[in-house]
Amino acid sequence: MTRWPAIGTTVGGHRHLTALIYAGLLTLMLIVVPVIGFLIAVVTSPFVDELNDNKLLSLLYTVGLFVGFSPMFSWAGLLLGVPLSILAMSRGMAGWGVAAGGGTLAGALTGAFLGSVMFMATFGAGFGLLYWIFLRWLVPAAVIAENTPVRN
């Protein structure tokens, strides 16, 4: 067993979560992550113009903008993703692979309404992984496999 499981986790891990944890997760996903996205866009924007052909900075700027504006769409993914994560935790299947898959599904469904399924599915997978990482950071017992040795 691993402390970063792709699928198998503690059965009933959802019992470790409280309303405060959910509020923290939503704050991280809907406020902190977009602010970081905007900061990336602001820092890279002076270096992105027609004369400068730096592909990495252009990509960082574009991703920063998309992440900054993500709450306009990620709330819809969270409406689907949070109940799916609770169900997965209750069944012991709340690993990072499942979170990425659920994020992909939520992003694809959101993208179907916007006419951009592949783009939104890709961002959905990334946001699903971020959600899982934040959940593991806030409440490790909810998503770490049982009988996993703990290192101090």
mmCIF file of C-alpha atoms in Angstrom, residues 17-152:
data_model
loop_
_atom_site.group_PDB
_atom_site.id
_atom_site.type_symbol
_atom_site.label_atom_id
_atom_site.label_comp_id
_atom_site.label_asym_id
_atom_site.label_seq_id
_atom_site.Cartn_x
_atom_site.Cartn_y
_atom_site.Cartn_z
ATOM 1 C CA LEU A 17 -14.419 15.238 6.949
ATOM 2 C CA THR A 18 -16.278 18.093 8.580
ATOM 3 C CA ALA A 19 -18.073 21.158 7.268
ATOM 4 C CA LEU A 20 -14.953 23.188 8.082
ATOM 5 C CA ILE A 21 -12.823 20.891 5.905
ATOM 6 C CA TYR A 22 -15.261 21.294 3.000
ATOM 7 C CA ALA A 23 -15.205 25.071 3.490
ATOM 8 C CA GLY A 24 -11.401 24.959 3.410
ATOM 9 C CA LEU A 25 -11.391 22.858 0.249
ATOM 10 C CA LEU A 26 -13.814 25.198 -1.492
ATOM 11 C CA THR A 27 -11.812 28.228 -0.364
ATOM 12 C CA LEU A 28 -8.635 26.713 -1.745
ATOM 13 C CA MET A 29 -10.246 25.698 -5.047
ATOM 14 C CA LEU A 30 -12.371 28.800 -5.658
ATOM 15 C CA ILE A 31 -10.213 31.569 -4.170
ATOM 16 C CA VAL A 32 -6.585 30.600 -3.495
ATOM 17 C CA VAL A 33 -5.910 28.705 -6.743
ATOM 18 C CA PRO A 34 -7.382 31.470 -8.959
ATOM 19 C CA VAL A 35 -5.400 34.143 -7.095
ATOM 20 C CA ILE A 36 -2.222 32.164 -7.740
ATOM 21 C CA GLY A 37 -3.258 31.869 -11.399
ATOM 22 C CA PHE A 38 -3.712 35.623 -11.675
ATOM 23 C CA LEU A 39 -0.349 36.201 -9.944
ATOM 24 C CA ILE A 40 1.325 33.943 -12.519
ATOM 25 C CA ALA A 41 -0.361 35.886 -15.316
ATOM 26 C CA VAL A 42 0.643 39.241 -13.833
ATOM 27 C CA VAL A 43 4.271 38.201 -13.326
ATOM 28 C CA THR A 44 4.611 36.793 -16.850
ATOM 29 C CA SER A 45 2.574 39.458 -18.704
ATOM 30 C CA PRO A 46 5.418 41.994 -19.138
ATOM 31 C CA PHE A 47 7.430 39.323 -20.944
ATOM 32 C CA VAL A 48 4.667 38.234 -23.330
ATOM 33 C CA ASP A 49 4.276 40.318 -26.469
ATOM 34 C CA GLU A 50 4.620 40.060 -30.226
ATOM 35 C CA LEU A 51 8.331 40.829 -30.156
ATOM 36 C CA ASN A 52 9.243 38.273 -27.514
ATOM 37 C CA ASP A 53 8.925 34.704 -28.770
ATOM 38 C CA ASN A 54 9.270 32.914 -25.435
ATOM 39 C CA LYS A 55 6.874 29.960 -25.645
ATOM 40 C CA LEU A 56 7.225 28.962 -21.975
ATOM 41 C CA LEU A 57 6.291 32.414 -20.677
ATOM 42 C CA SER A 58 3.407 32.622 -23.153
ATOM 43 C CA LEU A 59 2.153 29.251 -21.952
ATOM 44 C CA LEU A 60 2.502 30.249 -18.291
ATOM 45 C CA TYR A 61 0.635 33.483 -18.979
ATOM 46 C CA THR A 62 -2.206 31.669 -20.759
ATOM 47 C CA VAL A 63 -2.513 28.963 -18.110
ATOM 48 C CA GLY A 64 -2.382 31.627 -15.381
ATOM 49 C CA LEU A 65 -5.288 33.460 -16.995
ATOM 50 C CA PHE A 66 -7.349 30.294 -17.368
ATOM 51 C CA VAL A 67 -6.673 29.271 -13.778
ATOM 52 C CA GLY A 68 -7.458 32.810 -12.622
ATOM 53 C CA PHE A 69 -10.837 32.756 -14.331
ATOM 54 C CA SER A 70 -11.515 29.123 -13.373
ATOM 55 C CA PRO A 71 -14.172 29.846 -10.701
ATOM 56 C CA MET A 72 -16.534 30.900 -13.485
ATOM 57 C CA PHE A 73 -16.675 27.219 -14.500
ATOM 58 C CA SER A 74 -15.133 25.133 -11.712
ATOM 59 C CA TRP A 75 -18.122 25.651 -9.424
ATOM 60 C CA ALA A 76 -20.086 23.430 -11.832
ATOM 61 C CA GLY A 77 -17.389 20.768 -11.682
ATOM 62 C CA LEU A 78 -17.362 20.941 -7.894
ATOM 63 C CA LEU A 79 -21.134 20.407 -7.797
ATOM 64 C CA LEU A 80 -20.533 17.055 -9.463
ATOM 65 C CA GLY A 81 -17.070 16.315 -8.104
ATOM 66 C CA VAL A 82 -17.622 16.768 -4.362
ATOM 67 C CA PRO A 83 -20.497 14.233 -4.149
ATOM 68 C CA LEU A 84 -18.473 11.840 -6.317
ATOM 69 C CA SER A 85 -15.494 12.203 -3.975
ATOM 70 C CA ILE A 86 -17.695 11.495 -0.948
ATOM 71 C CA LEU A 87 -19.032 8.371 -2.654
ATOM 72 C CA ALA A 88 -15.511 7.285 -3.601
ATOM 73 C CA MET A 89 -14.256 7.833 -0.029
ATOM 74 C CA SER A 90 -17.133 5.841 1.409
ATOM 75 C CA ARG A 91 -16.246 2.906 -0.885
ATOM 76 C CA GLY A 92 -12.487 3.127 -0.334
ATOM 77 C CA MET A 93 -11.751 4.220 -3.897
ATOM 78 C CA ALA A 94 -10.696 7.851 -3.446
ATOM 79 C CA GLY A 95 -7.163 7.805 -4.840
ATOM 80 C CA TRP A 96 -5.591 10.434 -7.027
ATOM 81 C CA GLY A 97 -6.379 8.457 -10.193
ATOM 82 C CA VAL A 98 -10.062 8.407 -9.338
ATOM 83 C CA ALA A 99 -9.963 12.151 -8.550
ATOM 84 C CA ALA A 100 -8.326 12.869 -11.911
ATOM 85 C CA GLY A 101 -10.911 10.694 -13.651
ATOM 86 C CA GLY A 102 -13.779 12.386 -11.824
ATOM 87 C CA GLY A 103 -12.323 15.795 -12.665
ATOM 88 C CA THR A 104 -12.048 14.763 -16.303
ATOM 89 C CA LEU A 105 -15.684 13.672 -16.299
ATOM 90 C CA ALA A 106 -16.861 16.860 -14.578
ATOM 91 C CA GLY A 107 -14.766 18.990 -16.948
ATOM 92 C CA ALA A 108 -16.063 17.153 -20.008
ATOM 93 C CA LEU A 109 -19.674 17.564 -18.908
ATOM 94 C CA THR A 110 -19.107 21.252 -18.225
ATOM 95 C CA GLY A 111 -17.306 21.593 -21.541
ATOM 96 C CA ALA A 112 -20.189 19.945 -23.384
ATOM 97 C CA PHE A 113 -22.309 22.980 -22.569
ATOM 98 C CA LEU A 114 -19.533 25.344 -23.680
ATOM 99 C CA GLY A 115 -18.544 23.493 -26.857
ATOM 100 C CA SER A 116 -15.053 22.758 -25.538
ATOM 101 C CA VAL A 117 -15.086 19.206 -24.191
ATOM 102 C CA MET A 118 -11.380 18.295 -24.552
ATOM 103 C CA PHE A 119 -10.101 21.597 -23.194
ATOM 104 C CA MET A 120 -12.370 21.537 -20.154
ATOM 105 C CA ALA A 121 -11.723 17.823 -19.563
ATOM 106 C CA THR A 122 -7.991 18.518 -19.407
ATOM 107 C CA PHE A 123 -8.411 21.330 -16.900
ATOM 108 C CA GLY A 124 -10.935 19.188 -15.005
ATOM 109 C CA ALA A 125 -8.328 16.455 -14.584
ATOM 110 C CA GLY A 126 -5.842 18.992 -13.233
ATOM 111 C CA PHE A 127 -8.365 20.489 -10.852
ATOM 112 C CA GLY A 128 -9.422 17.005 -9.724
ATOM 113 C CA LEU A 129 -5.813 16.287 -8.822
ATOM 114 C CA LEU A 130 -5.516 19.624 -7.010
ATOM 115 C CA TYR A 131 -8.686 18.841 -5.048
ATOM 116 C CA TRP A 132 -7.240 15.458 -4.055
ATOM 117 C CA ILE A 133 -3.879 16.972 -3.054
ATOM 118 C CA PHE A 134 -5.619 19.610 -0.921
ATOM 119 C CA LEU A 135 -7.834 16.938 0.633
ATOM 120 C CA ARG A 136 -4.781 14.799 1.417
ATOM 121 C CA TRP A 137 -3.051 17.824 2.903
ATOM 122 C CA LEU A 138 -6.022 18.787 5.104
ATOM 123 C CA VAL A 139 -7.215 15.293 6.126
ATOM 124 C CA PRO A 140 -4.713 12.584 5.170
ATOM 125 C CA ALA A 141 -6.723 9.832 6.893
ATOM 126 C CA ALA A 142 -9.557 10.313 4.401
ATOM 127 C CA VAL A 143 -7.526 9.352 1.339
ATOM 128 C CA ILE A 144 -4.510 7.333 2.486
ATOM 129 C CA ALA A 145 -4.779 3.575 2.243
ATOM 130 C CA GLU A 146 -5.324 1.628 5.443
ATOM 131 C CA ASN A 147 -2.395 -0.153 7.075
ATOM 132 C CA THR A 148 0.084 2.190 5.476
ATOM 133 C CA PRO A 149 3.195 2.664 7.593
ATOM 134 C CA VAL A 150 3.542 6.224 8.811
ATOM 135 C CA ARG A 151 6.966 7.852 8.785
ATOM 136 C CA ASN A 152 7.716 10.516 11.346
#
